[in-house]
Coordinates of C-alpha atoms and ligand atoms in Angstrom, one line a residue:
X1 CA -70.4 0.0 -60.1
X2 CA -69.4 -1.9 -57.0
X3 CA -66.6 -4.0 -58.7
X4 CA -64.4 -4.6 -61.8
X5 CA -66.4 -4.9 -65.1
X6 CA -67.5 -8.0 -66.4
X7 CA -65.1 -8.5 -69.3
X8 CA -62.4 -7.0 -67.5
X9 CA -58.6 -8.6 -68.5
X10 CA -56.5 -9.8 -66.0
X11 CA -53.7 -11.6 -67.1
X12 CA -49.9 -10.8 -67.3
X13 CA -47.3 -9.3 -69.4
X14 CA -43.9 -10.2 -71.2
X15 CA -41.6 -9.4 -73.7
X16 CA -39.9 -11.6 -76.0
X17 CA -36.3 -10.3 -75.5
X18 CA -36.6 -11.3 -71.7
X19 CA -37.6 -14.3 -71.9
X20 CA -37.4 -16.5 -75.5
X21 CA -34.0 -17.1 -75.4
X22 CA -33.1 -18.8 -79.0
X23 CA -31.2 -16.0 -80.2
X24 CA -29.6 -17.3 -83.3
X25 CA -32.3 -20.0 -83.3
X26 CA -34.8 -20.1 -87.0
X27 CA -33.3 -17.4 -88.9
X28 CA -33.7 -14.7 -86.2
X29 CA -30.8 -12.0 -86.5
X30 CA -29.3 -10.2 -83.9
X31 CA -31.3 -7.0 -81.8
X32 CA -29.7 -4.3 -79.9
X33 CA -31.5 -5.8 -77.1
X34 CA -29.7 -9.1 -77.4
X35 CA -26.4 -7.4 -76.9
X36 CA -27.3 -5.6 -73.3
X37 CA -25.0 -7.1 -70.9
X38 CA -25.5 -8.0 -67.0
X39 CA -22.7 -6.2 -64.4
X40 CA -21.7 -2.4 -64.2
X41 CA -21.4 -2.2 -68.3
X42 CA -25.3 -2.4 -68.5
X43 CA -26.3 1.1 -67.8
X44 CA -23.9 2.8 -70.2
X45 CA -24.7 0.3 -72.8
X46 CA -28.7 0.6 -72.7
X47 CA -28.1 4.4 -72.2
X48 CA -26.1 4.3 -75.5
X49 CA -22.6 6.1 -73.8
X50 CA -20.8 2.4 -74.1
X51 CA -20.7 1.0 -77.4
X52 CA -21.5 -2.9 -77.9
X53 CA -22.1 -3.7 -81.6
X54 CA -21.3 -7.6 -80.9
X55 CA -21.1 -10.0 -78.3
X56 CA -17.6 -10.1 -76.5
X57 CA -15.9 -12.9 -73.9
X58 CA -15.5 -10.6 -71.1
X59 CA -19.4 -10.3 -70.7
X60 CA -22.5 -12.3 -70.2
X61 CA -25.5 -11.5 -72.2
X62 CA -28.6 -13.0 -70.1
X63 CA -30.9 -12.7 -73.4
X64 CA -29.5 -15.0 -75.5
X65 CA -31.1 -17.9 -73.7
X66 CA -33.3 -15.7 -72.0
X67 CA -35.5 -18.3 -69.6
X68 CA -36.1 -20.5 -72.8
X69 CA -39.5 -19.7 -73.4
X70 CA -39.0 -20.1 -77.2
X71 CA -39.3 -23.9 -76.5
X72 CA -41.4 -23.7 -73.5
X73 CA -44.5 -21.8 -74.4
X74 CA -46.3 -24.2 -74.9
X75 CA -46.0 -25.3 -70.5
X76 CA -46.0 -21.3 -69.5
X77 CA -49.2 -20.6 -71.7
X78 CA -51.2 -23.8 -70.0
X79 CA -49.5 -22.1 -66.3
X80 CA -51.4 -19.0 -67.3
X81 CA -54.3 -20.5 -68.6
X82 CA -54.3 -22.6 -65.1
X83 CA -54.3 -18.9 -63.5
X84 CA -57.4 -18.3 -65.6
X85 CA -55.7 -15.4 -67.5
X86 CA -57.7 -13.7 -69.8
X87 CA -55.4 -12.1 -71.7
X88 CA -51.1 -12.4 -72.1
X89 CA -49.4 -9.5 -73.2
X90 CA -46.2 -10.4 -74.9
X91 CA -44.2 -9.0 -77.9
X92 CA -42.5 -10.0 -80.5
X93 CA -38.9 -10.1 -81.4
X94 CA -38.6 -7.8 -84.6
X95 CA -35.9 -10.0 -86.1
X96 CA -37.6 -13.5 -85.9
X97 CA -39.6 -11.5 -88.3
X98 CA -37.3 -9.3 -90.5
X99 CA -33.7 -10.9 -89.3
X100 CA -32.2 -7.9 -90.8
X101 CA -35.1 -5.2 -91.1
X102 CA -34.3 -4.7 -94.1
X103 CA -35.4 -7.3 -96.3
X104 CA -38.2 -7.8 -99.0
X105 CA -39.6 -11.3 -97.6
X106 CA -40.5 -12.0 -93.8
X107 CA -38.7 -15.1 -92.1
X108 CA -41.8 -17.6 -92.2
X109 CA -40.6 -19.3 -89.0
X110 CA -40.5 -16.3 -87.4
X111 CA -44.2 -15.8 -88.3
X112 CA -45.0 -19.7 -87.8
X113 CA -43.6 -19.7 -84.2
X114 CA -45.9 -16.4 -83.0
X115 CA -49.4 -18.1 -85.0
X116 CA -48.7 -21.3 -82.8
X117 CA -48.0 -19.2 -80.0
X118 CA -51.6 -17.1 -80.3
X119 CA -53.1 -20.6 -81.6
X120 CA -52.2 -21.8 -77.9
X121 CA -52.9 -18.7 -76.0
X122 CA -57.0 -19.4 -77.7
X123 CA -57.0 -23.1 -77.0
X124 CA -56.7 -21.6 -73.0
X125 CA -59.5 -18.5 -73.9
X126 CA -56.7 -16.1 -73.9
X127 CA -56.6 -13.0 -75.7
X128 CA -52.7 -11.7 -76.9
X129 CA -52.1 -8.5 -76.1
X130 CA -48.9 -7.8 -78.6
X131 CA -46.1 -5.1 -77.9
X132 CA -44.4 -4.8 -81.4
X133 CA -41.7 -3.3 -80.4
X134 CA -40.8 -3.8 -76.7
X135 CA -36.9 -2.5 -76.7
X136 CA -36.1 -4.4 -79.7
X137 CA -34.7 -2.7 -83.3
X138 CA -32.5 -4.7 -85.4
X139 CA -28.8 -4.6 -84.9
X140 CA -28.3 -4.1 -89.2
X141 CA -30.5 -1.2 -89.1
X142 CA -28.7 0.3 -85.7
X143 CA -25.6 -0.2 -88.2
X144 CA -26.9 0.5 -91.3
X145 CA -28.9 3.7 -90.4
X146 CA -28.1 4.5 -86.8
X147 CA -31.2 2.8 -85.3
X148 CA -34.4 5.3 -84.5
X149 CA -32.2 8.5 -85.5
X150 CA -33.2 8.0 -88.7
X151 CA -36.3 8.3 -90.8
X152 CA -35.5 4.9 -92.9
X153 CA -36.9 3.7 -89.7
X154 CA -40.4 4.5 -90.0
X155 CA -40.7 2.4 -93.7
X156 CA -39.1 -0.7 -91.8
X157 CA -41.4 -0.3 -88.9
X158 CA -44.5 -0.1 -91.4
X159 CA -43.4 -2.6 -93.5
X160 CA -42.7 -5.2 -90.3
X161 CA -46.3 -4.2 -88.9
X162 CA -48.0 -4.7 -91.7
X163 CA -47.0 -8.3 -92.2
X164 CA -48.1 -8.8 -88.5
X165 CA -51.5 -7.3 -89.1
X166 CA -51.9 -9.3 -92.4
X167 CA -50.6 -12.6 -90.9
X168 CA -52.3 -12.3 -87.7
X169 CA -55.5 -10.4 -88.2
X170 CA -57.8 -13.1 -87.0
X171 CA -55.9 -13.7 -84.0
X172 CA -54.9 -10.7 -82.2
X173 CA -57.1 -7.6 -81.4
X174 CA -55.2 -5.6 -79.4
X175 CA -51.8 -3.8 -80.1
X176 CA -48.8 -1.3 -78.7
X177 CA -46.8 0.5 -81.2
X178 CA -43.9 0.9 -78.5
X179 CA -43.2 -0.7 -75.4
X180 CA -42.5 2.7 -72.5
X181 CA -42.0 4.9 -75.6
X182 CA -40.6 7.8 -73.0
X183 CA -37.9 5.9 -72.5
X184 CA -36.2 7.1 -75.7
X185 CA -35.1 9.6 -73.2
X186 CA -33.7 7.8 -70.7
X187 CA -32.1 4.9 -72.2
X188 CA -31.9 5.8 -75.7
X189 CA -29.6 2.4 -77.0
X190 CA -32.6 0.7 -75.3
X191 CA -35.7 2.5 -76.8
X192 CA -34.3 3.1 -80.1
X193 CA -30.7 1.3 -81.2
X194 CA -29.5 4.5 -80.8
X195 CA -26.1 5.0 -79.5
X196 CA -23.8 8.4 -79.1
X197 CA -20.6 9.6 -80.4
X198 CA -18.7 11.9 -78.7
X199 CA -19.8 15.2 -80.1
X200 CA -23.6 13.9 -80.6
X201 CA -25.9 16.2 -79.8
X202 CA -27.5 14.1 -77.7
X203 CA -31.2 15.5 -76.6
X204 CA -31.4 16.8 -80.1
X205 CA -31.2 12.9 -81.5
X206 CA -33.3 11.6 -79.1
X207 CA -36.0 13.8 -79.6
X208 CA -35.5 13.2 -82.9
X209 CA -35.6 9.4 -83.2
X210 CA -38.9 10.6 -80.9
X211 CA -40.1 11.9 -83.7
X212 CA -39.8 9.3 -85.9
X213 CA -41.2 6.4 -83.5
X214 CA -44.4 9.0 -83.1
X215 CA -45.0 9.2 -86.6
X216 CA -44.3 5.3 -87.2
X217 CA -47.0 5.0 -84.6
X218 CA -50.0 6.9 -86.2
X219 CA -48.6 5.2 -89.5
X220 CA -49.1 1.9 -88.1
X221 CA -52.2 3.0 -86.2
X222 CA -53.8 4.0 -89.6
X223 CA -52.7 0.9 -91.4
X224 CA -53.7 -1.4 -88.5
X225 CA -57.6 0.1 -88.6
X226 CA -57.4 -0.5 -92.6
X227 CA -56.5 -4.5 -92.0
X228 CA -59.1 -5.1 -89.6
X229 CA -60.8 -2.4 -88.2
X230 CA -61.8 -4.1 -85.0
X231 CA -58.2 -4.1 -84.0
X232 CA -57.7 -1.5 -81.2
X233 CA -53.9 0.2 -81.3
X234 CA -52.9 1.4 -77.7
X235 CA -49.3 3.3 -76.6
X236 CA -47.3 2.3 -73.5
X237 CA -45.8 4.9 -71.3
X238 CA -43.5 4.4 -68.4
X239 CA -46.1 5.8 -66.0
X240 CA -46.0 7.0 -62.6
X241 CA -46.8 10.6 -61.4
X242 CA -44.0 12.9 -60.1
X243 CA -45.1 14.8 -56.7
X244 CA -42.9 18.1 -55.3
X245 CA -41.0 17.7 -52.5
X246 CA -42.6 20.4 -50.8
X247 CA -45.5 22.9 -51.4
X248 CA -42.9 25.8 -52.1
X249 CA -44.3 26.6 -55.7
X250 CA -41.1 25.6 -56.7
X251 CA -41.1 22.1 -56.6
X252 CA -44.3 21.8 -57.8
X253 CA -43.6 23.7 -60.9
X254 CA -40.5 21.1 -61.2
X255 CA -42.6 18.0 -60.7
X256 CA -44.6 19.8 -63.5
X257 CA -42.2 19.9 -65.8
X258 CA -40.7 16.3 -65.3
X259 CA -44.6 15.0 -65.5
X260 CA -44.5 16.9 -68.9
X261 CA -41.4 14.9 -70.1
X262 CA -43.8 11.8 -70.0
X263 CA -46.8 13.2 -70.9
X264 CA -45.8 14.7 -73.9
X265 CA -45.6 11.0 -75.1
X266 CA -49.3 10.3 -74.7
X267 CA -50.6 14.0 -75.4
X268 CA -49.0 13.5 -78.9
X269 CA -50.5 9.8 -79.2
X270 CA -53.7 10.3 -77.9
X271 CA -54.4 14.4 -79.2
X272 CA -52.5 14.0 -82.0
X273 CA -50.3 16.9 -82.1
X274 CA -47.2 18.8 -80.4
X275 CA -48.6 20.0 -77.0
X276 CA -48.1 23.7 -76.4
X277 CA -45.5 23.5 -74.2
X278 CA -43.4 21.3 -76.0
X279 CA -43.3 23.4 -78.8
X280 CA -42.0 26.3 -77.1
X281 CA -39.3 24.5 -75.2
X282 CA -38.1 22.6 -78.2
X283 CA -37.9 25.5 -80.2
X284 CA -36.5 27.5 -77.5
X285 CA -33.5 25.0 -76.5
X286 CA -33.0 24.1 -80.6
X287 CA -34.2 20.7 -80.1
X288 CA -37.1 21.2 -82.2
X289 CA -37.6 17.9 -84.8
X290 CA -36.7 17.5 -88.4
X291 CA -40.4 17.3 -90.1
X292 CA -42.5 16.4 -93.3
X293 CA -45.3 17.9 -93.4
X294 CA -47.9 14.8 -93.8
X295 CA -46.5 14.2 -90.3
X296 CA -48.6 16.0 -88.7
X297 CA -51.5 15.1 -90.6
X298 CA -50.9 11.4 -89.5
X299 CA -50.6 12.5 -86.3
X300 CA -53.9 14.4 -86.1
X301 CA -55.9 11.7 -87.9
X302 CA -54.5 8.5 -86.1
X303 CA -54.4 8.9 -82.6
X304 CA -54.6 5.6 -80.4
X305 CA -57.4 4.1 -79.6
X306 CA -56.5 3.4 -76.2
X307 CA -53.9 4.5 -73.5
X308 CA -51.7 1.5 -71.6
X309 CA -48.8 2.2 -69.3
X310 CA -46.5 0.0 -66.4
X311 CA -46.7 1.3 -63.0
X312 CA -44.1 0.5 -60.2
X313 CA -43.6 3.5 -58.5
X314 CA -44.3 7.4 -58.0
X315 CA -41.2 10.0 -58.4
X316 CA -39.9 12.9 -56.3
X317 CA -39.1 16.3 -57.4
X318 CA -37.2 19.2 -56.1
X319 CA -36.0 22.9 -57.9
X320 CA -33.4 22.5 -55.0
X321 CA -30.2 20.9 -56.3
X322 CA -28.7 20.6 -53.1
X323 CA -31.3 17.6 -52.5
X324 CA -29.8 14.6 -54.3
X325 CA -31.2 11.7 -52.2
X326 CA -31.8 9.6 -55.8
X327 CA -33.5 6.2 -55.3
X328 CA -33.7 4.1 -57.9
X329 CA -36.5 3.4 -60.0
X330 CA -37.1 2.1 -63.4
X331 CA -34.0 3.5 -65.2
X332 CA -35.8 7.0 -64.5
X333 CA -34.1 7.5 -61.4
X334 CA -36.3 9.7 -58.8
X335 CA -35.7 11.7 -55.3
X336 CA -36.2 9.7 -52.2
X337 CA -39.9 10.2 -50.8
X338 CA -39.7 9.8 -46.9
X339 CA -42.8 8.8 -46.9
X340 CA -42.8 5.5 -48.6
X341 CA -40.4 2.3 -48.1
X342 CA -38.6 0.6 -51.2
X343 CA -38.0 -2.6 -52.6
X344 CA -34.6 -4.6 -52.2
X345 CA -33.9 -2.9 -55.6
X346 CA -34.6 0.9 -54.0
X347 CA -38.2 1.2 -56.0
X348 CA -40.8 3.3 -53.9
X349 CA -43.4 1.3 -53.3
X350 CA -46.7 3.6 -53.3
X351 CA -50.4 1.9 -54.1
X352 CA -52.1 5.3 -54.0
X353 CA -49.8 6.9 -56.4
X354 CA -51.1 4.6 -58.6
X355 CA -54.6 5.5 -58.0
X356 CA -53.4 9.2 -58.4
X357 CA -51.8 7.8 -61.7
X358 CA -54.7 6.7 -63.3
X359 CA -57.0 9.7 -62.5
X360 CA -54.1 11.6 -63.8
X361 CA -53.9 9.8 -67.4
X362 CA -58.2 9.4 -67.5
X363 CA -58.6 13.3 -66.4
X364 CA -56.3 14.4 -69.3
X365 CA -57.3 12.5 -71.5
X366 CA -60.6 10.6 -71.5
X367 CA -60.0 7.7 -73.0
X368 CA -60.1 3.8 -72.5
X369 CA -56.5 2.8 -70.3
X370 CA -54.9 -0.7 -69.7
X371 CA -52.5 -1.4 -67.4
X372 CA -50.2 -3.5 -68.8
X373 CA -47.3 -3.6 -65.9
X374 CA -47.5 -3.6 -62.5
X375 CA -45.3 -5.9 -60.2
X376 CA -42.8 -6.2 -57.0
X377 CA -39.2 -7.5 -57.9
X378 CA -38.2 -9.3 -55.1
X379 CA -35.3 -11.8 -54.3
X380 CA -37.4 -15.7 -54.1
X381 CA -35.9 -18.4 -51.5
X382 CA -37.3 -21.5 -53.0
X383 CA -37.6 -24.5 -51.1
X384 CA -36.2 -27.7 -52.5
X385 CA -39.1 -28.0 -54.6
X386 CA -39.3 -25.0 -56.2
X387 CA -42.2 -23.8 -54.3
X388 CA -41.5 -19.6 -52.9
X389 CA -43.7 -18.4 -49.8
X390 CA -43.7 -14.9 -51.1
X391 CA -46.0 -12.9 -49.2
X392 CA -44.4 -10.0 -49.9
X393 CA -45.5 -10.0 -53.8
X394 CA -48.8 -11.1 -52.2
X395 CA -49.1 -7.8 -50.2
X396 CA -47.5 -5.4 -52.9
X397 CA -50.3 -6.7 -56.0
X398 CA -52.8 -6.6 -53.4
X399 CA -52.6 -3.2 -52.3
X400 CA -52.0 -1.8 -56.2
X401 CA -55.2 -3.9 -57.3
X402 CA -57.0 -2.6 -54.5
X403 CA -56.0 0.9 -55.6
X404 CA -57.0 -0.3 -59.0
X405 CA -60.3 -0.9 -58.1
X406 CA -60.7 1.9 -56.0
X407 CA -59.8 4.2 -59.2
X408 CA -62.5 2.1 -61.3
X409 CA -65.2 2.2 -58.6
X410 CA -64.9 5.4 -57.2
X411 CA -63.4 8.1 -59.4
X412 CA -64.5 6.4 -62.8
X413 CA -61.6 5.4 -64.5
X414 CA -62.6 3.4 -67.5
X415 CA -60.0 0.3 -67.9
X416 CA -59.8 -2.5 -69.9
X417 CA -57.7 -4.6 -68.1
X418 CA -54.6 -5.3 -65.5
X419 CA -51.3 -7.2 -66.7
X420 CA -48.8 -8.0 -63.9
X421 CA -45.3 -7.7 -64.7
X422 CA -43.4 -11.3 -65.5
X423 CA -45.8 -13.3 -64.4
X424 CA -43.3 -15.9 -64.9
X425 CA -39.5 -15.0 -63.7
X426 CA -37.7 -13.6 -66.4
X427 CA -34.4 -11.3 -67.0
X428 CA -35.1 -8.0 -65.2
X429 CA -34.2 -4.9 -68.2
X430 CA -32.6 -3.0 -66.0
X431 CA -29.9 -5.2 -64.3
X432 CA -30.1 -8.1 -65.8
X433 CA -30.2 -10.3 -63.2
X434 CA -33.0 -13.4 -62.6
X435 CA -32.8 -13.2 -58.9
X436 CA -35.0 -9.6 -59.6
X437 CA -37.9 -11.7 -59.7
X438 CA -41.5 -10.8 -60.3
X439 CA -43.2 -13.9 -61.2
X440 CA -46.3 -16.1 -59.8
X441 CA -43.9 -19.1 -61.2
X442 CA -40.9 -19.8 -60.3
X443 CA -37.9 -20.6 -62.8
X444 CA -34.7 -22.4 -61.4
X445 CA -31.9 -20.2 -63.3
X446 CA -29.6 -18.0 -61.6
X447 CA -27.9 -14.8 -62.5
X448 CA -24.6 -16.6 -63.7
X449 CA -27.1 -18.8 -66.5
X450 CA -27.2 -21.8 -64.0
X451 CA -29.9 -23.8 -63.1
X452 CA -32.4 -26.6 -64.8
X453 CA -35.0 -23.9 -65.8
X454 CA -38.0 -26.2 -64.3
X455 CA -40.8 -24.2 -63.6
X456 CA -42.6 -24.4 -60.4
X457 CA -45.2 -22.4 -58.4
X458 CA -45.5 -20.2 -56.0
X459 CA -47.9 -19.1 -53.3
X460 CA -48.7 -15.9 -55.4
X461 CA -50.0 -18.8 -58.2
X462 CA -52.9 -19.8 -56.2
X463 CA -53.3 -16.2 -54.7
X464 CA -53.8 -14.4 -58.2
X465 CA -55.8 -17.4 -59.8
X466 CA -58.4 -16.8 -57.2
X467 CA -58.3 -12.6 -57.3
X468 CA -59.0 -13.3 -61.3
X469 CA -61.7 -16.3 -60.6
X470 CA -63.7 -13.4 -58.4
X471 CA -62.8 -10.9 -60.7
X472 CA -60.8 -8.8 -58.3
X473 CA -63.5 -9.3 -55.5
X474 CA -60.9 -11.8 -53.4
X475 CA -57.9 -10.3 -52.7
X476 CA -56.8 -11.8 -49.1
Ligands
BG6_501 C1 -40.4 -1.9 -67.6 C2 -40.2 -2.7 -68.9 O1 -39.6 -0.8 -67.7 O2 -40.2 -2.5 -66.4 C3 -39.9 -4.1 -68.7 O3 -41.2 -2.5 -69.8 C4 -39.1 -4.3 -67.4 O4 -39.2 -4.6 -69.8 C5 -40.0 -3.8 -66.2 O5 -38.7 -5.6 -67.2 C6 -39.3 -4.1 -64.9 O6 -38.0 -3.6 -64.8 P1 -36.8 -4.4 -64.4 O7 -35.6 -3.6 -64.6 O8 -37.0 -4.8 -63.0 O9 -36.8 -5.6 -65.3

């Protein structure tokens, strides 16, 4: 193969709680998500060490109005369908759906608003790619049961998918269960509504809510293949290989073992059961799951059908503590590599890592991936009419799709498909802000909530219309 495939999916990715805005708009109730404020606060808060059960006047919560797209769809979709997208990846907000979680009936505006929204993405030739849960659990079951810590959560999870499947079986084939699924461990308010008292143990509760999001998974998985079995059910995992600092065996046995934290996400998805290692550690360190035993039987039957995952960056790993250059990177924070520069935001920026990453996930595994994030958050300096000469996002997709390609034409990595990250600008996750901006359009808001919200394009519009035209052959 010289090139992409034929039917390859280029197109770009969202989710809902970045960008809809319309909080308290049709019914929709309120999502941890919603209540993840911009400033210092936010880390704690996503991490689940700072409580914030309701909005209060000394912050501002940039999802609430998000960059409007709940009223705008209908201009971004004909943008990306101007870009010649093939396919959209975007999610939907659990409580348009099920305001509480809770209740018997699904909110039938909720459902309306997404069926126009796939009706649209068709009318363009584009295929939805649907994250059902990208960060997003709703604020009574955080309350109510303590969010992912608790197993209620996998019968509101079913319950919620299966109305998606029923309602939308003739319009969506592709799914993810959960949107970066490792990043329960990271940023567990985030990833699962869960949030820590004092004397929590805390890796114990993450590992369980782990638990339960894995079995909700294979749950969904089965009941998805019952609906329509043409519907393929994919995981997402926060990718991006960890290399040792050094070739003392050391390092490399530590890179190892924060590779595994990741990878034991997709080893359960995809071989559907507790890797080896896992097993022994959890049991040895007492964090070892609360299970029933169908678990693992749902596990073993219903693994995904396919493997998706963002990429930004590569990490850094030492066994010596006395190295604590952290950079920053995707709420995983990572050692410094002196060999690669960084965004304004400190993420690494390394094209063959993610070359290495994809032979990584198609060696272990052997099974179809899609990369559904992928993307350079930059600070835009629009001129007065919107337009942004951002060469910069230019060079970073070019050199990742070029490393894309190079993992699909000369290693034989089977992928579907290639979403960029906010292909529109939208409220980054982990700060916040809208000046960390990813998108090929532009959107006059700032990080304060000011600004028309017009839409305009930049350079990168043109540039990545004409990489998907020649299906990846263009890429100057
Ligand atoms: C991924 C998330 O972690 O990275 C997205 O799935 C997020 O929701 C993206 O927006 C980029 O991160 P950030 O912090 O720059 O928005």
């Amino acid at each position: 193969m010289t090139g992409f495939p034929e039917n390859f999916l280029w197109g770009g990715a969202t989710a809902a709680n970045q960008c809809e805005g319309a909080w308290n708009e049709d019914g929709r109730g309120l999502a941890n998500v919603d209540l993840a404020p911009t400033g210092s606060d936010r880390r704690a808060v996503l991490t689940g060490e700072q409580k914030m059960l309701a909005f209060d006047d000394e912050h501002y919560y940039p999802a609430k109005e998000g960059i409007d797209m709940y009223h705008r769809y209908k201009e971004d979709i004909r943008l990306f369908g101007e870009m010649g997208f093939k396919v959209y990846r975007m999610s939907i907000a659990w409580t348009r759906i099920f305001p509480k979680g809770d209740e018997e009936e699904p909110n039938e505006k909720g459902l309306q608003f997404y069926e126009d929204l796939f009706n649209e993405c068709h009318r363009y030739g584009i295929e939805p790619l649907v994250t059902i849960s990208h960060f997003d659990c709703p604020m009574h079951l955080v309350n109510t049961y303590g969010g992912w810590r608790s197993r209620k959560m996998i019968d509101f999870f079913e319950k919620y998918s299966r109305v998606l499947f029923e309602r939308f079986k003739n319009l969506v084939k592709y799914w993810l269960t959960f949107n970066e699924i490792n990043m329960i461990l990271h940023a567990p308010f985030m990833g699962a509504g869960v949030y820590f008292e004092a004397n929590d143990s805390r890796e114990k509760i993450k590992y369980q809510a782990a638990h339960h999001e894995l079995v909700a998974s294979a749950l969904v998985t089965k009941i998805a293949h019952e609906i329509n079995p043409d519907f393929q059910m994919g995981c997402m995992l926060a990718g991006g290989d960890t290399y040792p600092m050094t070739c003392d065996p050391k390092d490399v046995w530590q890179a190892k073992l924060e590779d595994r934290n990741n990878y034991f996400f997709t080893d359960v998805h995809v071989r559907g059961y507790y890797p080896a290692y896992a097993v022994k550690e959890l049991e040895r360190k007492g964090l070892f799951p609360e299970t029933q035993p169908e678990d693992f039987q749902l596990l073993k039957e219903y693994p995904v059908d396919f493997i998706s995952f963002s990429y930004y960056s590569s990490r850094c790993a030492s066994a010596d503590p006395e190295i604590s250059k952290l950079t920053d990177g995707n709420v995983l924070a990572s050692l410094k590599n002196p060999y690669l520069e960084a965004s304004e935001w400190g993420w690494q920026i390394d094209p063959l890592g993610f070359r290495i990453t994809l032979n990584t996930l198609y060696d272990r595994y052997q099974k179809p991936l899609f990369v559904v994030e992928n993307g350079l958050g930059a600070v835009d300096k629009p001129d007065e009419n919107g337009y942004v000469e951002d060469n910069y996002r230019i060079a970073y997709l070019r050199s990742h799709i070029q490393a894309m390609k190079d993992a699909v034409t000369l290693d034989g990595v089977d992928l579907l498909g290639y979403t960029t990250w906010g292909p529109i600008d939208l409220v980054s996750a982990g700060t916040g802000e809208m000046s960390k901006r990813y998108g090929f359009i532009y959107v006059d808001r700032d990080d304060q909530g000011m600004g028309s919200l017009k839409r305009s394009k930049k350079k990168s519009f043109d540039w990545y219309k004409q990489v998907i035209a020649t299906n990846g052959e263009v890429l100057n």
